[in-house]
Each structure stands twice: as structure tokens, then as C-alpha cells.
Coordinates of C-alpha atoms and ligand atoms in Angstrom, one line a residue:
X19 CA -20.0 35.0 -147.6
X20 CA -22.8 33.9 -145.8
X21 CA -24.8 30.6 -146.7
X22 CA -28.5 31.8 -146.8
X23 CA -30.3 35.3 -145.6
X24 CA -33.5 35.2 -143.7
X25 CA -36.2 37.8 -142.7
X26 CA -38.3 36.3 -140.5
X27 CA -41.7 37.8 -139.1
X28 CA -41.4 37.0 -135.7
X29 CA -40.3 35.3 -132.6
X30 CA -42.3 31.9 -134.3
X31 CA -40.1 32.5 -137.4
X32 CA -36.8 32.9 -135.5
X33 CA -37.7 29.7 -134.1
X34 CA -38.5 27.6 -137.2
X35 CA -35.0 29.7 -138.9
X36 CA -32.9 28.3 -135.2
X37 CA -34.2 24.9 -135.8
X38 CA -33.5 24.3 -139.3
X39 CA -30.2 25.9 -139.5
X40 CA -29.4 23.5 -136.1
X41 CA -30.5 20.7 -138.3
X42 CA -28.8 21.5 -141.0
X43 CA -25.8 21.8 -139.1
X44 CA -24.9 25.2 -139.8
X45 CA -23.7 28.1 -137.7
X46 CA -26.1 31.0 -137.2
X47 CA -26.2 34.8 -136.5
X48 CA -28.7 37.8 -136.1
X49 CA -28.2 41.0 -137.7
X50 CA -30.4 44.1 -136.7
X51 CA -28.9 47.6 -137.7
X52 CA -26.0 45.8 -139.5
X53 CA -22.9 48.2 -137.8
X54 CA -20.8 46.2 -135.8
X55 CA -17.3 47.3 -136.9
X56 CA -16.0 43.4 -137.8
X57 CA -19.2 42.7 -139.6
X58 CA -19.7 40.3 -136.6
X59 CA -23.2 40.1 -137.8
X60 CA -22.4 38.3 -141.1
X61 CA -21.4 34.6 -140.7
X62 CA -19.1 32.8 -143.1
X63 CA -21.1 29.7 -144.6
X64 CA -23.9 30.0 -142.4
X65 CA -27.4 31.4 -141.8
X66 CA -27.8 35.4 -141.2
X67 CA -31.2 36.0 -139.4
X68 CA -32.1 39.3 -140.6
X69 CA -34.8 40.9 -137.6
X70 CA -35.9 43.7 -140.2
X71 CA -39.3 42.8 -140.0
X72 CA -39.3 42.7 -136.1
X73 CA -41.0 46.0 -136.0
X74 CA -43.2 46.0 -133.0
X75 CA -43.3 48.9 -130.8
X76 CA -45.7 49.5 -127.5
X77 CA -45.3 52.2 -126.0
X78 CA -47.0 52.2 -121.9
X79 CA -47.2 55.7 -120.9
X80 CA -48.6 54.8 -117.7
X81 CA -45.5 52.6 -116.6
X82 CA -43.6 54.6 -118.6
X83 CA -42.5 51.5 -120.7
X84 CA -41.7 50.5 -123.9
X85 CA -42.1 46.8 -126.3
X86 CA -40.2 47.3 -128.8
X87 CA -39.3 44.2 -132.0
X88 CA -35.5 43.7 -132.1
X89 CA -35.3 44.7 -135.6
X90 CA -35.7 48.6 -134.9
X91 CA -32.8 51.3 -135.8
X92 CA -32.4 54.3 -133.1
X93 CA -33.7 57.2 -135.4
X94 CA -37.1 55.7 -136.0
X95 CA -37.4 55.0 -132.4
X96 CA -36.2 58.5 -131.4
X97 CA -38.5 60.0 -133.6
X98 CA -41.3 57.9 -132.3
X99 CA -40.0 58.8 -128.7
X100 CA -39.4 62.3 -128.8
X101 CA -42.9 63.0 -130.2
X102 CA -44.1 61.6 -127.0
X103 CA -41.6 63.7 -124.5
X104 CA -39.5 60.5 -124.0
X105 CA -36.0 59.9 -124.2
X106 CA -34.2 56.7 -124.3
X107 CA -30.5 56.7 -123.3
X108 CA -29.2 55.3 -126.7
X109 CA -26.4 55.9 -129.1
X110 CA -25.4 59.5 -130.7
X111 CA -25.8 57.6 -134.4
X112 CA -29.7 56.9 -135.2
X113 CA -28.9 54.2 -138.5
X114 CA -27.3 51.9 -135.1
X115 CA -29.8 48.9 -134.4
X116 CA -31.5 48.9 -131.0
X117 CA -30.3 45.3 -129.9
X118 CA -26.5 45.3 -131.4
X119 CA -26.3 48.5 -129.2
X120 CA -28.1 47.2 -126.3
X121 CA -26.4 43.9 -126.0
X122 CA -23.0 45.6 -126.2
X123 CA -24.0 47.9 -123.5
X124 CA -24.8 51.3 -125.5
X125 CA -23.2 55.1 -124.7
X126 CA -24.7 58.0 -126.4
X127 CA -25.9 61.3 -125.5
X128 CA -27.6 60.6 -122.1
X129 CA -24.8 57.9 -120.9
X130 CA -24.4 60.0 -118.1
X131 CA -27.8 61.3 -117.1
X132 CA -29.5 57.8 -117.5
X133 CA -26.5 55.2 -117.7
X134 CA -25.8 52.8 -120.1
X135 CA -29.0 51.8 -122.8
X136 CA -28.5 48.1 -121.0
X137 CA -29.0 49.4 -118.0
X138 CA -32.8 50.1 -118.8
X139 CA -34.1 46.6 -120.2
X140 CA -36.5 45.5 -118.1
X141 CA -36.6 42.2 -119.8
X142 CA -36.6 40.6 -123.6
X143 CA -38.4 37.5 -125.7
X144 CA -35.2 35.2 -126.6
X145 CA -35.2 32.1 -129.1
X146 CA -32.6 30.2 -127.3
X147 CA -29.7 27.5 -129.5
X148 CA -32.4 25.3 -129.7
X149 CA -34.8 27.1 -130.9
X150 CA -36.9 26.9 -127.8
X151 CA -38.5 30.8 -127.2
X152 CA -38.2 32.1 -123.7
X153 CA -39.1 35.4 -122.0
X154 CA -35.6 36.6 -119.6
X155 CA -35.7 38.9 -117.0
X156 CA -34.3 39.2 -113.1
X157 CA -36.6 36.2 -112.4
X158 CA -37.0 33.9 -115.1
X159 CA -33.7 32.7 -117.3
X160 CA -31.7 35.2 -115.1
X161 CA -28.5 34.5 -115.9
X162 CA -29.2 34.7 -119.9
X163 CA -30.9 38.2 -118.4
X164 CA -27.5 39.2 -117.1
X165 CA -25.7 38.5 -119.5
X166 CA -28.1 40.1 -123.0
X167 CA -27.3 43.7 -121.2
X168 CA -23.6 43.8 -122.3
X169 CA -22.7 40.7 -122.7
X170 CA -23.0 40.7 -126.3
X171 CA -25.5 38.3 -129.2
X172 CA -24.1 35.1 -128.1
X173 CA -26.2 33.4 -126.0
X174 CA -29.5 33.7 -128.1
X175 CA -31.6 35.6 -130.7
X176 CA -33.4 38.2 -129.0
X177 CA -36.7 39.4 -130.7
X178 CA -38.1 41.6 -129.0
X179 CA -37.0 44.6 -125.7
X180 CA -38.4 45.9 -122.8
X181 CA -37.2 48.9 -121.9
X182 CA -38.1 51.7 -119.2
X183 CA -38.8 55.0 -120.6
X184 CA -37.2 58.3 -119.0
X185 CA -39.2 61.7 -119.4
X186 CA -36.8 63.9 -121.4
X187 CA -35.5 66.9 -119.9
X188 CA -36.8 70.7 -121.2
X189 CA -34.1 71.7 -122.3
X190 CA -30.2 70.7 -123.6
X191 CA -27.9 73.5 -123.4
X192 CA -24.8 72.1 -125.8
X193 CA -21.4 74.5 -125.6
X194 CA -18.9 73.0 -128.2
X195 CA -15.5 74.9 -128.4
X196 CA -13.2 74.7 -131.0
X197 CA -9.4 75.7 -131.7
X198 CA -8.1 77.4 -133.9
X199 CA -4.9 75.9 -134.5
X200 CA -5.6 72.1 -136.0
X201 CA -4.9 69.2 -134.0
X202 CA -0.8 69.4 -133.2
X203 CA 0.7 66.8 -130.8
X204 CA 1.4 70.0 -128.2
X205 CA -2.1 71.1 -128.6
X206 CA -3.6 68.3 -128.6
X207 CA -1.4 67.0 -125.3
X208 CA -2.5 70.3 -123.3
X209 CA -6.2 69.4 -124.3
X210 CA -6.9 66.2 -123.1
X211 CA -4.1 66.9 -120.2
X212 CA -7.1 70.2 -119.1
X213 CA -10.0 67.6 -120.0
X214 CA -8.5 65.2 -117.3
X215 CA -7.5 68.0 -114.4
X216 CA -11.2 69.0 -115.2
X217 CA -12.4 65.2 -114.0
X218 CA -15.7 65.7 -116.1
X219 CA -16.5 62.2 -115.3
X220 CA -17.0 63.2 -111.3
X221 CA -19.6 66.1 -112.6
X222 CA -22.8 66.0 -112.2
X223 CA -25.7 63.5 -114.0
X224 CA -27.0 66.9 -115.9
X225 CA -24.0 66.9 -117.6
X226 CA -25.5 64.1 -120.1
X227 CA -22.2 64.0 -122.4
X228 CA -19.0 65.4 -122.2
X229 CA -15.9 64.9 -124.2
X230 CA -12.5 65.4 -126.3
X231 CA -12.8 65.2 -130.4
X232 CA -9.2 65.1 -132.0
X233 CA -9.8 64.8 -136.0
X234 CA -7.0 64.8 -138.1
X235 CA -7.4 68.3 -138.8
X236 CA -9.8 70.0 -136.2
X237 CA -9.8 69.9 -132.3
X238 CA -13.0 69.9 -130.3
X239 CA -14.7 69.8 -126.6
X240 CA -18.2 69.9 -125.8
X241 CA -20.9 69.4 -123.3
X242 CA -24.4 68.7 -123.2
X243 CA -26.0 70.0 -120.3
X244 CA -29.4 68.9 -119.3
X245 CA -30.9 72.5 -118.1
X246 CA -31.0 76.1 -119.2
X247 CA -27.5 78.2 -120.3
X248 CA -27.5 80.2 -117.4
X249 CA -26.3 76.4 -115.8
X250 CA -24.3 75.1 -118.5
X251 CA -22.2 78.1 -118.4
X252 CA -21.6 77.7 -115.0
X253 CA -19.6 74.4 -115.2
X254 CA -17.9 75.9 -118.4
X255 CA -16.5 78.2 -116.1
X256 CA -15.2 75.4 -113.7
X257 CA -13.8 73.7 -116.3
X258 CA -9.7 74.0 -117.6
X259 CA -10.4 73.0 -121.0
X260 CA -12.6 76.1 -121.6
X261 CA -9.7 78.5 -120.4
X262 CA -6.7 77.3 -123.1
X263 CA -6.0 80.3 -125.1
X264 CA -6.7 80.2 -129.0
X265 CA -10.2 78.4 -128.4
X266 CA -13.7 79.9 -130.2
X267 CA -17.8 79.0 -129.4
X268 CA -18.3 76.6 -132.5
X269 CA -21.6 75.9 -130.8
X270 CA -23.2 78.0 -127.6
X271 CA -26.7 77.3 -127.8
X272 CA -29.8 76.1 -126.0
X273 CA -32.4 73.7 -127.6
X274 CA -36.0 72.3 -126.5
X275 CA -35.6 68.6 -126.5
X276 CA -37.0 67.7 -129.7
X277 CA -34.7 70.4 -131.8
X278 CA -32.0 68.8 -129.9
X279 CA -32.8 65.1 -131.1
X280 CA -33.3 66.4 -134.4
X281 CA -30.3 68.1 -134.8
X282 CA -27.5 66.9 -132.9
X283 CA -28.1 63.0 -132.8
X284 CA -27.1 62.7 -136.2
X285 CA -23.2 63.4 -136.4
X286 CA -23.7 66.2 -139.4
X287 CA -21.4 68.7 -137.8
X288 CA -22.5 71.8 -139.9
X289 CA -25.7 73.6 -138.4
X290 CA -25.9 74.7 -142.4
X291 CA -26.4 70.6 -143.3
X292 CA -30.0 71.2 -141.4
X293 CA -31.7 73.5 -143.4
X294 CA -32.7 75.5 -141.0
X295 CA -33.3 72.5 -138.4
X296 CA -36.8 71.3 -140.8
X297 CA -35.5 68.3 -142.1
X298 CA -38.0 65.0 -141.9
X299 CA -35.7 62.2 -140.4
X300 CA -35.9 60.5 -144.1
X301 CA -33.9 63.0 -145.4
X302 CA -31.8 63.4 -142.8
X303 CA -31.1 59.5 -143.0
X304 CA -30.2 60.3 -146.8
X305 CA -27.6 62.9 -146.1
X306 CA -26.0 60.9 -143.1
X307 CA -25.7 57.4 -145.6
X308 CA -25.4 58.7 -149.0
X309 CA -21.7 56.9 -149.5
X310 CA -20.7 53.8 -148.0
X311 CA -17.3 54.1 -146.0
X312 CA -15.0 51.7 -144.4
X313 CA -12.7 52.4 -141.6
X314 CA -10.5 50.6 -139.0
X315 CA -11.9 51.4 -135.1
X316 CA -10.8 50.3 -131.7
X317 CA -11.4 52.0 -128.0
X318 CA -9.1 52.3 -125.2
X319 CA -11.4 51.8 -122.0
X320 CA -8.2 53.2 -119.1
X321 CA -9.4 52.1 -115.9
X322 CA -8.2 55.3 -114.1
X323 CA -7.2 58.8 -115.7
X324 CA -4.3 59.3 -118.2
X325 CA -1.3 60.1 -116.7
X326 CA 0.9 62.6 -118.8
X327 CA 2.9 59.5 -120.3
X328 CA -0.2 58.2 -122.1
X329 CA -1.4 61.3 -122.9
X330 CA 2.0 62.0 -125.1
X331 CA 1.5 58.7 -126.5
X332 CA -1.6 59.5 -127.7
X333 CA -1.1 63.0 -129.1
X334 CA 2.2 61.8 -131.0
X335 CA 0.0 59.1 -132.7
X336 CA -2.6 61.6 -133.9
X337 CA 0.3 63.7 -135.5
X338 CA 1.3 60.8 -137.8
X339 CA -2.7 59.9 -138.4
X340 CA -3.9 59.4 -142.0
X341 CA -6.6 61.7 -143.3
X342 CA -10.2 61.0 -141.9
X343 CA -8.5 59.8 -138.8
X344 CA -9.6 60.8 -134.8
X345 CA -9.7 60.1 -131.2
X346 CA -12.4 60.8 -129.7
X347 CA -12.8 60.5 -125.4
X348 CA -16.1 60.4 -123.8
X349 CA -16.3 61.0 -120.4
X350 CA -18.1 58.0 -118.0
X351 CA -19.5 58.5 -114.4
X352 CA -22.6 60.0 -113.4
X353 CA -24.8 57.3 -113.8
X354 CA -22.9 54.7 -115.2
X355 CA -21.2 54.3 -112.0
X356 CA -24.6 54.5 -109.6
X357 CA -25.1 51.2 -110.0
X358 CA -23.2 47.6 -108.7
X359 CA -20.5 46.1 -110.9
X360 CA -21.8 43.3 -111.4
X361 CA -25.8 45.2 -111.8
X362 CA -25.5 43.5 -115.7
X363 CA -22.7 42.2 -117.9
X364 CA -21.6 45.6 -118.9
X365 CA -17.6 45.4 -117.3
X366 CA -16.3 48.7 -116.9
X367 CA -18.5 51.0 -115.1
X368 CA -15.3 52.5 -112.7
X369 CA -13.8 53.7 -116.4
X370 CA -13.3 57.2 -116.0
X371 CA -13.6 57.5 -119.8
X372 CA -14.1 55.7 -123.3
X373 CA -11.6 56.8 -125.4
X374 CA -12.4 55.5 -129.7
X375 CA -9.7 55.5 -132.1
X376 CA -10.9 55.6 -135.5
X377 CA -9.2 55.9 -139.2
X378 CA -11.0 55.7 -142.5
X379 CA -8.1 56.8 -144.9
X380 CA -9.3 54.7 -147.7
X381 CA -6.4 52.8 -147.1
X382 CA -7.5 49.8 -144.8
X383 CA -4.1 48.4 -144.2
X384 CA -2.6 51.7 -142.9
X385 CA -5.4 52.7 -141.0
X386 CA -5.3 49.3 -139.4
X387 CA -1.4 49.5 -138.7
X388 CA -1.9 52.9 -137.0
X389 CA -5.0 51.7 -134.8
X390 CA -3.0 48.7 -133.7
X391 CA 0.3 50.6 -133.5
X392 CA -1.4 53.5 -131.1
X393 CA -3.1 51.2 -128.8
X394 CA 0.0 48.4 -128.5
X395 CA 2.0 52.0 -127.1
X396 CA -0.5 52.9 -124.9
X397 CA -1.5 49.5 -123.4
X398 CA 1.3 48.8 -121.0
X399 CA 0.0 52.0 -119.2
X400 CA -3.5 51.4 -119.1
X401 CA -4.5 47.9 -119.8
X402 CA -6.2 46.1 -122.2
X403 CA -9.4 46.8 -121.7
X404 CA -11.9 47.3 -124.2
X405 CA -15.6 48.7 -125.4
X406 CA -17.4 45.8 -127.3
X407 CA -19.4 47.8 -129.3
X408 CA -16.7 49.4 -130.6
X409 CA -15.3 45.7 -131.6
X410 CA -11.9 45.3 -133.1
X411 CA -9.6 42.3 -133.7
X412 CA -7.6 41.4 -130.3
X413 CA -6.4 38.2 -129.2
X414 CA -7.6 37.1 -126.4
X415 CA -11.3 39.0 -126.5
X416 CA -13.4 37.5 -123.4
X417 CA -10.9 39.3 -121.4
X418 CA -10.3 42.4 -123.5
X419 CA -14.1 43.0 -123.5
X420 CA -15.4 41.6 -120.6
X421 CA -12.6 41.6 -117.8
X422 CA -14.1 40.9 -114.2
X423 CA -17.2 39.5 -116.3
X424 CA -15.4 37.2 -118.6
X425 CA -15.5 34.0 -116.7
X426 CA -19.2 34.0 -115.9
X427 CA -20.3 35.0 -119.3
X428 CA -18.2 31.7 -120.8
X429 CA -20.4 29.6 -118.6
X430 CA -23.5 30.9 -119.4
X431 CA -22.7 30.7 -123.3
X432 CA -21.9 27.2 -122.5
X433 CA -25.2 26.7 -120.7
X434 CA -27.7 28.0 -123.5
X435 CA -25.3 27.2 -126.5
X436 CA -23.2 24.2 -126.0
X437 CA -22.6 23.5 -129.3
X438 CA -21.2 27.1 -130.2
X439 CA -23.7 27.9 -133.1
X440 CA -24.5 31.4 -132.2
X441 CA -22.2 34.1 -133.9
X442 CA -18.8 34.6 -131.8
X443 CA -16.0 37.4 -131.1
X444 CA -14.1 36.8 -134.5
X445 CA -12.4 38.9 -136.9
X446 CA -13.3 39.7 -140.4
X447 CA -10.8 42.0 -141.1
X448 CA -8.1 40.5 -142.9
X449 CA -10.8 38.2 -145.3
X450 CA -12.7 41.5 -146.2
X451 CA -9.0 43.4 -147.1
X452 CA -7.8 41.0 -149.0
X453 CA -10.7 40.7 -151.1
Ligands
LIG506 C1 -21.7 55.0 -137.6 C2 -21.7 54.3 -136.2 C3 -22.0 55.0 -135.1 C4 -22.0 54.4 -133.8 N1 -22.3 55.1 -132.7 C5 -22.3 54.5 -131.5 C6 -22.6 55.3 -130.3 O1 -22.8 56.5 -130.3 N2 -22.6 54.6 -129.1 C7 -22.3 53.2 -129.0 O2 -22.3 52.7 -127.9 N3 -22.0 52.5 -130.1 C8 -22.0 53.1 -131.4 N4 -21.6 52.4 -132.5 C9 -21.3 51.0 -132.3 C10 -22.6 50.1 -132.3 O3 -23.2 50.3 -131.1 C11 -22.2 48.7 -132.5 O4 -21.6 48.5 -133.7 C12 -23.5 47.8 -132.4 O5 -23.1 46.5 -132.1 C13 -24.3 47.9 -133.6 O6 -25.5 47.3 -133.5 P1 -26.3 46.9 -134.8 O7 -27.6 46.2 -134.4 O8 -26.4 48.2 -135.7 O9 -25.3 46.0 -135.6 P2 -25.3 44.5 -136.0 O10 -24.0 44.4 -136.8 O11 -26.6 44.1 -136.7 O12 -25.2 43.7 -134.7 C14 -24.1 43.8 -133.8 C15 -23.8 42.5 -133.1 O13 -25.0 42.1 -132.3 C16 -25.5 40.8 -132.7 N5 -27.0 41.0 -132.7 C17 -27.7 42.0 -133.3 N6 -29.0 41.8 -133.1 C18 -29.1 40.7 -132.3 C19 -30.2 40.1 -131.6 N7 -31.4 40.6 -131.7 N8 -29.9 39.0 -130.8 C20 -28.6 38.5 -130.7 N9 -27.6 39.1 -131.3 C21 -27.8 40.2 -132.1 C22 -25.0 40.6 -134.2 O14 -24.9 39.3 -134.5 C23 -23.6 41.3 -134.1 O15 -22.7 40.4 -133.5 C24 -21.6 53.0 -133.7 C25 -21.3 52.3 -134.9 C26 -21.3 52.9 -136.1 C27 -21.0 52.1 -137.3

């Protein structure tokens, strides 16, 4: 339970909230869209700096740039966006907050078109441990720069973004199969065995999104493709998942960009939950958050493809699942990969896939034993390696997270905050199940 709440105004605010908590002696976080899956934006005892009021947004259309206060949620910024023929390459969910997302790194529907969201800040306003307010980009306070795009919130309170704006393509041609038998170990095995012969990671940047859904009782591919049918269907035909017997078109369909943002960035699977696609993003946002849920949720981040061992693993796991339960693997490349290793903090950019393991049974101690359980059988055949975003209690987190990045992301959290006040990779879990 957190000491003390603040909203503060702006960067000025931030500053006088840093300094007084500092002199007070007390630990300090900042919360934006409030999703991190260890509620690693709550602080036990101390001071959560709530950025809800950070609600600037500029939009240059000539540099094809964007200002944006660190207290915005994706879905008012797609909306925003979208009006404009923009697209930003953020998360699939639009109730995530832009700078939880963005300091983790950020995947989402144009991951592999436009790489990773942190891989389009052109710089950001920071109030530093001391409260002193600094503006980082490649030049100034470089280090702290490198380290905000996917090195996570712990060097600093970032206020406010600046991002480079992408013009969005005319058209997203999405093909989602399904199958009709439910999610069996066999099934699901010969699935993501023909999702990894089809290497959708090496594909082409148009292919914005591909990947594996495995839910406790349905079994799912699907691509996005960034370009008319008549294309789409042509890497369909290339593709091994799309020739397993028993599968059916779920979804076949092309979409202008802004139907697309409006009705497949928001996770509601039916195309009947749309009424008819006129919604107002309000209403939307009230039928995507009318219950509150809580779930267990980890990611396996293998460094090269499954081999058939893993693959068993994996698929013997979902078998014993708990209702509400799925795996979900999104394919990486394209994009991701263009750039250096080291271009930003983000760690894993060879990964040929993100793989999420999720469980929301209702039950938090059994979902949490089968999250653990899967990923302790898998680990000694792919590594440790982790997606922060998707942050889950591990031991020794620096290196689960950050691998090759881990060592120069301790010194610069020692540079700008010595003392250790800013938030930190620690686990919730067991306090909030035991109350
Ligand atoms: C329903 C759901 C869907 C999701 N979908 C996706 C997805 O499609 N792709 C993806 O990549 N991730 C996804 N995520 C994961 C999400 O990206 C992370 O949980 C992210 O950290 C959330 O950011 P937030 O601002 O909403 O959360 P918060 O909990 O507010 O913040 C997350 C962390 O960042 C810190 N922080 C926040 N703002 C600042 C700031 N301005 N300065 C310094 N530190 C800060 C917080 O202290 C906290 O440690 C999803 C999560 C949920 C719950």
C-alpha cells in the first residue's frame, strides 16, 4: 500500500513531487496506464506519481513528429493518430500507457513493419533522482537516452515523448484461421511445429504481425498484411500453417486503415461485439474494461527457433491449462532486426519470436504454479530470456530481461539514481495473493 498518490500537472510538478519525496526519505514510482503485470507501478510505503494529467500532445505534420505528455493511454492517441493518416507502432491493447510500453520496448500490430515503439523516440523531458529536469536524446544525457527505450522506468520520471510519426499504410489485409478441433497437445504440437518450418519471422516488413494463439479451448493463426488481399493471400499460400487439414477462415478480410485501428486493436474477438464497426472509442473502452480481472503472465523470449523437444513441452502444458489459460507466439524480425543490437536498450532483437504464457483461472495460485511449472520445463532448452513488458517474478531479473544489456543498464541506474529511490524489478505477487 502505497504512502501518498500524486497527480501532478507537469514536468515543474514532477519535480517539486521528486524533491519532497527525496527529502522525506521515501521511495518513489511513476504510474501512467497502470498495466504492468506485478503492479510494478505501485510502491509499498512510498510515493506513486500518477502522470494522468500529462496530457500534452503536438502533433508536426511537416517532420512528421509527435510531443506527446507521458500520461497518455494508446487508444486516445490512436484515435488522435489515425484521424490524421498516422500510425504509431504501439501495442495491440489501447487502455496500455504510452511510456510503461515504450520504456519496456513495446510490440504490437506494426512490430514488424516499423520495429519496436522504442525504436521511434526521438527524445523525452526526464525529472532525474534529484529532481533536476533534463531533456535526453542521442546528444545530450545519452546514456539515460539509451537506456528509457527498453531499459525500463528506473532511471528517471519521464514526462513527456518524442516520437517520429510513420504514414499508415492503405490498407491491412488480416487472414485469421481457425481449427476446428480445440487446442489438443497433438494439434497444438503440429501447429506451432508448421508456424516455425514457415519462419514467418524471415518474411517480409508488410507482414506487420504474425502469430500462434493457443487458448484453452480455441486454436488460432493470423496475419496482418500491410497491402491489398490479392498479396496477403499470396504468402498464405507459402505458408505450412495454412495447409493443416481441419482449419476454417475465422477472418479473411481487408480493411482501410482506420476500420482496421477501430476494430482489431482492441482484443474483442467477435466482429458481432462491434456493432457493425460504429462504435465511438468510449464505448469501445467500456466493453473492453467492464470487469476487472487478474491473471498470472510470463513470456518465453527463445533466442533461435523451437526445436520439436520444446515444442512438446509446450503443447503438453497447454493440455493440463486451467480455464482462461493461452500461449500466444508472436513472430519478430522484419524490422526489429534492421537495426544494431545495441541501437537502444531493448535486448533481444535476433529473437525469432515472443512467445506469452498467460492464465487467469480465478485461481491465482494455480495459474501461477502452471506459468512457473511450463517455463522451468522449457528453459533448459531455450534460456532464460525474457520480455519486460510482459514482467513476471524471476530471480535474478537484470539478466532475465536485459541479457547482453544488463551490465550497462546497472551503471547507468547507478549514475542517475545512486540512492535506489526509483521503482525497481520486484515482485508483488505473493503480498497481493495472500491478501
Ligand atoms: C491488457 C494488457 C495488454 C497488453 N498488451 C501489450 C502489447 O500488445 N504489447 C506489449 O508490448 N505489451 C503489452 N502489455 C504489457 C504492457 O506493455 C506493460 O505492462 C507496460 O509496462 C504497461 O505500461 P503502463 O504505462 O500501462 O503501465 P504502468 O504500470 O503504469 O507502468 C509500467 C512500468 O513503467 C513505469 N513507468 C510508467 N510510466 C513511467 C514514466 N513516465 N517514467 C518512468 N517510469 C514509468 C512504472 O513505474 C512501471 O514500472 C499489455 C498489458 C496488459 C495488461
Amino acid at each position: 500500500m502505497p504512502l501518498a498518490f500524486v497527480q501532478p500537472a507537469s514536468a515543474a510538478d514532477v519535480s517539486a513531487a521528486v524533491r519532497c519525496s527525496v527529502e522525506a526519505g521515501l521511495r518513489f514510482v511513476a504510474r501512467n496506464g497502470g498495466h504492468n503485470y506485478e503492479a510494478n507501478s505501485l510502491v509499498g510505503g512510498g510515493v506513486v506519481i500518477d502522470l494522468i494529467n500529462l496530457q500534452e500532445l503536438k502533433i508536426d505534420s511537416k517532420a512528421n513528429s509527435m510531443t506527446v505528455g507521458a500520461g497518455y493511454r494508446l487508444g486516445s492517441l490512436y484515435s488522435k493518430l489515425t484521424l490524421l493518416g498516422y500510425v504509431l507502432p504501439g501495442s495491440t491493447c489501447v487502455g496500455v500507457g504510452i511510456s510503461g510500453l515504450t520504456l519496456g520496448g513495446g510490440i504490437g500490430h506494426a512490430t514488424r513493419a516499423l520495429g519496436v515503439l522504442a525504436d521511434s523516440v526521438l527524445a523525452a523531458t526526464v525529472v532525474l533522482a534529484n529532481g533536476t529536469v533534463v531533456e535526453a536524446d542521442s546528444k545530450s544525457h545519452a546514456d539515460l537516452f539509451w537506456a528509457i527505450r527498453g531499459g525500463g522506468g528506473l532511471y528517471g520520471i519521464v514526462t513527456s515523448w518524442k516520437f517520429k510519426l510513420f504514414k499508415a499504410p492503405k490498407q491491412v489485409s488480416v487472414v485469421r484461421y481457425r481449427f476446428r478441433e480445440n487446442c489438443t497437445e497433438a494439434k497444438y504440437a503440429a501447429v506451432l511445429g508448421a508456424f516455425n518450418a514457415w519462419q514467418p519471422w524471415t518474411l517480409p516488413k508488410e507482414v506487420a504481425l504474425a502469430e500462434v494463439q493457443c487458448g484453452y479451448d480455441s486454436l488460432q493463426v493470423q496475419f496482418w498484411y500491410w497491402g491489398p488481399m490479392s498479396e496477403a493471400n499470396k504468402t498464405m499460400a507459402s505458408s505450412p500453417v495454412f495447409k493443416l487439414p481441419n482449419s476454417y477462415p475465422f477472418i479473411h478480410k481487408e480493411y482501410s486503415w482506420a476500420d482496421f485501428v477501430a476494430q482489431r486493436m482492441t482484443n474483442l474477438h467477435d466482429e458481432m461485439d462491434w456493432g457493425n464497426g460504429n462504435l465511438l472509442l468510449s464505448d469501445m473502452l467500456q466493453r473492453l474494461y467492464k470487469e476487472r480481472s487478474s491473471f498470472v503472465a510470463a513470456s518465453l523470449v527463445p533466442l533461435t527457433p523451437l526445436n520439436s523437444s520444446a515444442v512438446k513441452i509446450i503443447a503438453k502444458f497447454m493440455v493440463q491449462a486451467q480455464k482462461h489459460a493461452f500461449i500466444q507466439s508472436r513472430a519478430w524480425g522484419g524490422q526489429v532486426t534492421a537495426v544494431a543490437d545495441d541501437f537502444n536498450a531493448f535486448p533481444w532483437r535476433q529473437a525469432p519470436f515472443e512467445c506469452q504464457v498467460y492464465s487467469n483461472s480465478g485461481d491465482a495460485r494455480k495459474d501461477r504454479s502452471w506459468v512457473d511449472g511450463l517455463l522451468a520445463a522449457v528453459h533448459p532448452l531455450i534460456g532464460k530470456a525474457e520480455y519486460l513488458n510482459y514482467f513476471h517474478c524471476v530471480n535474478d531479473p537484470w539478466q532475465a530481461y536485459f541479457g547482453p544489456h544488463a551490465a550497462r543498464l546497472q551503471a547507468i541506474k547507478k549514475a542517475y539514481d545512486p540512492q535506489g529511490r526509483i521503482g525497481g524489478l520486484y515482485c508483488q505477487q505473493d503480498n497481493i495473493i495472500d491478501e
